[in-house]
């Protein structure tokens, strides 16, 4: 069974990753900049990568024994 801190960290990582991925997708669909002063392709790629890493960390925290 997971410990309290691992569950908390997993939920925080999962919520952050999901919200960042949704926000990035919305900005890209609308044609708005993801980060100011940076090219849209580079900033969307980096933000998506960070979101996927956060989701993976959340899954790891929630599924480790």
Coordinates of N, CA and C in Angstrom, one line a residue:
X1 N 0.8 -1.2 0.0 CA 0.0 0.0 0.0 C 0.9 1.2 0.0
X2 N 0.5 2.3 -0.7 CA 1.2 3.5 -0.8 C 1.2 4.3 0.5
X3 N 2.3 5.0 0.7 CA 2.3 5.9 1.9 C 1.6 7.2 1.5
X4 N 1.3 7.9 2.6 CA 0.6 9.2 2.4 C 1.3 10.2 1.5
X5 N 2.6 10.4 1.8 CA 3.4 11.4 1.0 C 3.5 10.9 -0.5
X6 N 3.6 9.6 -0.8 CA 3.7 9.2 -2.2 C 2.4 9.4 -2.9
X7 N 1.3 9.2 -2.2 CA 0.0 9.5 -2.8 C -0.2 10.9 -3.1
X8 N 0.2 11.8 -2.1 CA 0.0 13.2 -2.3 C 0.9 13.7 -3.5
X9 N 2.2 13.2 -3.5 CA 3.1 13.6 -4.6 C 2.5 13.1 -6.0
X10 N 2.0 11.9 -6.0 CA 1.5 11.4 -7.3 C 0.3 12.2 -7.8
X11 N -0.6 12.5 -6.9 CA -1.8 13.3 -7.3 C -1.3 14.7 -7.7
X12 N -0.4 15.3 -7.0 CA 0.1 16.7 -7.4 C 0.7 16.6 -8.8
X13 N 1.6 15.6 -9.0 CA 2.2 15.5 -10.4 C 1.2 15.3 -11.5
X14 N 0.2 14.4 -11.2 CA -0.8 14.1 -12.2 C -1.7 15.3 -12.5
X15 N -2.1 16.0 -11.5 CA -2.9 17.2 -11.7 C -2.1 18.3 -12.5
X16 N -0.9 18.5 -12.1 CA -0.1 19.5 -12.8 C 0.2 19.1 -14.3
X17 N 0.5 17.9 -14.5 CA 0.8 17.4 -15.9 C -0.4 17.5 -16.7
X18 N -1.6 17.0 -16.2 CA -2.8 17.1 -17.0 C -3.3 18.5 -17.3
X19 N -3.1 19.4 -16.3 CA -3.5 20.8 -16.5 C -2.6 21.5 -17.5
X20 N -1.3 21.2 -17.4 CA -0.3 21.8 -18.3 C -0.6 21.3 -19.7
X21 N -0.9 20.0 -19.9 CA -1.1 19.5 -21.2 C -2.4 20.1 -21.8
X22 N -3.4 20.2 -21.0 CA -4.7 20.8 -21.5 C -4.5 22.3 -21.8
X23 N -3.8 23.0 -21.0 CA -3.6 24.4 -21.3 C -2.7 24.6 -22.5
X24 N -1.7 23.8 -22.7 CA -0.9 23.9 -23.9 C -1.7 23.6 -25.2
X25 N -2.5 22.5 -25.1 CA -3.3 22.2 -26.3 C -4.3 23.3 -26.6
X26 N -4.9 23.9 -25.6 CA -5.8 25.0 -25.9 C -5.1 26.2 -26.5
X27 N -3.9 26.5 -26.0 CA -3.2 27.7 -26.6 C -2.8 27.4 -28.0
X28 N -2.4 26.2 -28.3 CA -1.9 25.8 -29.6 C -3.1 25.9 -30.6
X29 N -4.3 25.3 -30.2 CA -5.4 25.3 -31.0 C -5.9 26.7 -31.4
X30 N -5.8 27.6 -30.4 CA -6.3 29.0 -30.7 C -5.2 29.8 -31.4
X31 N -4.0 29.3 -31.6 CA -3.0 30.0 -32.2 C -2.3 31.1 -31.4
X32 N -2.5 31.0 -30.1 CA -1.9 31.9 -29.1 C -0.6 31.4 -28.7
X33 N 0.3 32.3 -28.3 CA 1.6 31.9 -27.8 C 1.6 31.1 -26.5
X34 N 2.4 30.1 -26.4 CA 2.5 29.2 -25.2 C 3.4 29.9 -24.2
X35 N 4.5 30.5 -24.7 CA 5.4 31.3 -23.9 C 5.8 32.6 -24.6
X36 N 5.8 33.7 -24.0 CA 6.0 34.9 -24.6 C 7.5 35.1 -25.0
X37 N 7.7 35.5 -26.2 CA 9.1 35.7 -26.7 C 9.8 34.5 -27.2
X38 N 9.1 33.4 -27.3 CA 9.7 32.1 -27.8 C 8.8 31.6 -28.9
X39 N 9.4 30.9 -29.9 CA 8.6 30.4 -31.0 C 7.6 29.4 -30.5
X40 N 6.4 29.4 -31.2 CA 5.3 28.5 -30.7 C 5.6 27.1 -30.8
X41 N 6.4 26.6 -31.8 CA 6.7 25.2 -31.9 C 7.6 24.8 -30.8
X42 N 8.6 25.5 -30.5 CA 9.6 25.2 -29.4 C 8.9 25.2 -28.1
X43 N 8.1 26.2 -27.8 CA 7.5 26.4 -26.5 C 6.4 25.3 -26.3
X44 N 5.7 25.0 -27.3 CA 4.6 23.9 -27.2 C 5.3 22.6 -27.0
X45 N 6.4 22.3 -27.7 CA 7.1 21.1 -27.5 C 7.6 20.9 -26.1
X46 N 8.3 21.9 -25.6 CA 8.9 21.9 -24.3 C 7.8 21.7 -23.2
X47 N 6.7 22.5 -23.3 CA 5.6 22.4 -22.4 C 5.0 21.0 -22.4
X48 N 4.8 20.5 -23.6 CA 4.2 19.1 -23.7 C 5.1 18.1 -23.1
X49 N 6.4 18.2 -23.3 CA 7.4 17.3 -22.7 C 7.4 17.4 -21.2
X50 N 7.3 18.5 -20.7 CA 7.3 18.7 -19.2 C 6.0 18.1 -18.7
X51 N 4.9 18.3 -19.4 CA 3.6 17.7 -18.9 C 3.6 16.2 -18.9
X52 N 4.2 15.6 -20.0 CA 4.3 14.2 -20.0 C 5.2 13.6 -19.0
X53 N 6.3 14.3 -18.7 CA 7.2 13.8 -17.6 C 6.5 13.9 -16.3
X54 N 5.7 15.0 -16.0 CA 5.0 15.1 -14.8 C 3.9 14.0 -14.6
X55 N 3.2 13.7 -15.7 CA 2.3 12.6 -15.7 C 2.9 11.3 -15.4
X56 N 4.1 11.1 -16.0 CA 4.8 9.8 -15.8 C 5.3 9.7 -14.3
X57 N 5.8 10.8 -13.8 CA 6.2 10.8 -12.4 C 5.0 10.6 -11.4
X58 N 3.8 11.2 -11.8 CA 2.6 10.9 -11.0 C 2.2 9.4 -11.0
X59 N 2.3 8.8 -12.2 CA 2.0 7.4 -12.3 C 3.0 6.6 -11.6
X60 N 4.2 6.9 -11.6 CA 5.2 6.2 -10.9 C 5.0 6.3 -9.4
X61 N 4.7 7.5 -8.9 CA 4.4 7.6 -7.4 C 3.2 6.8 -7.0
X62 N 2.2 6.8 -7.8 CA 1.0 6.1 -7.5 C 1.0 4.6 -7.6
X63 N 1.9 4.1 -8.5 CA 2.0 2.6 -8.7 C 3.1 1.9 -8.1
X64 N 4.1 2.6 -7.5 CA 5.2 1.9 -6.9 C 4.7 1.2 -5.6
X65 N 5.3 0.0 -5.3 CA 4.9 -0.7 -4.1 C 5.3 -0.1 -2.8

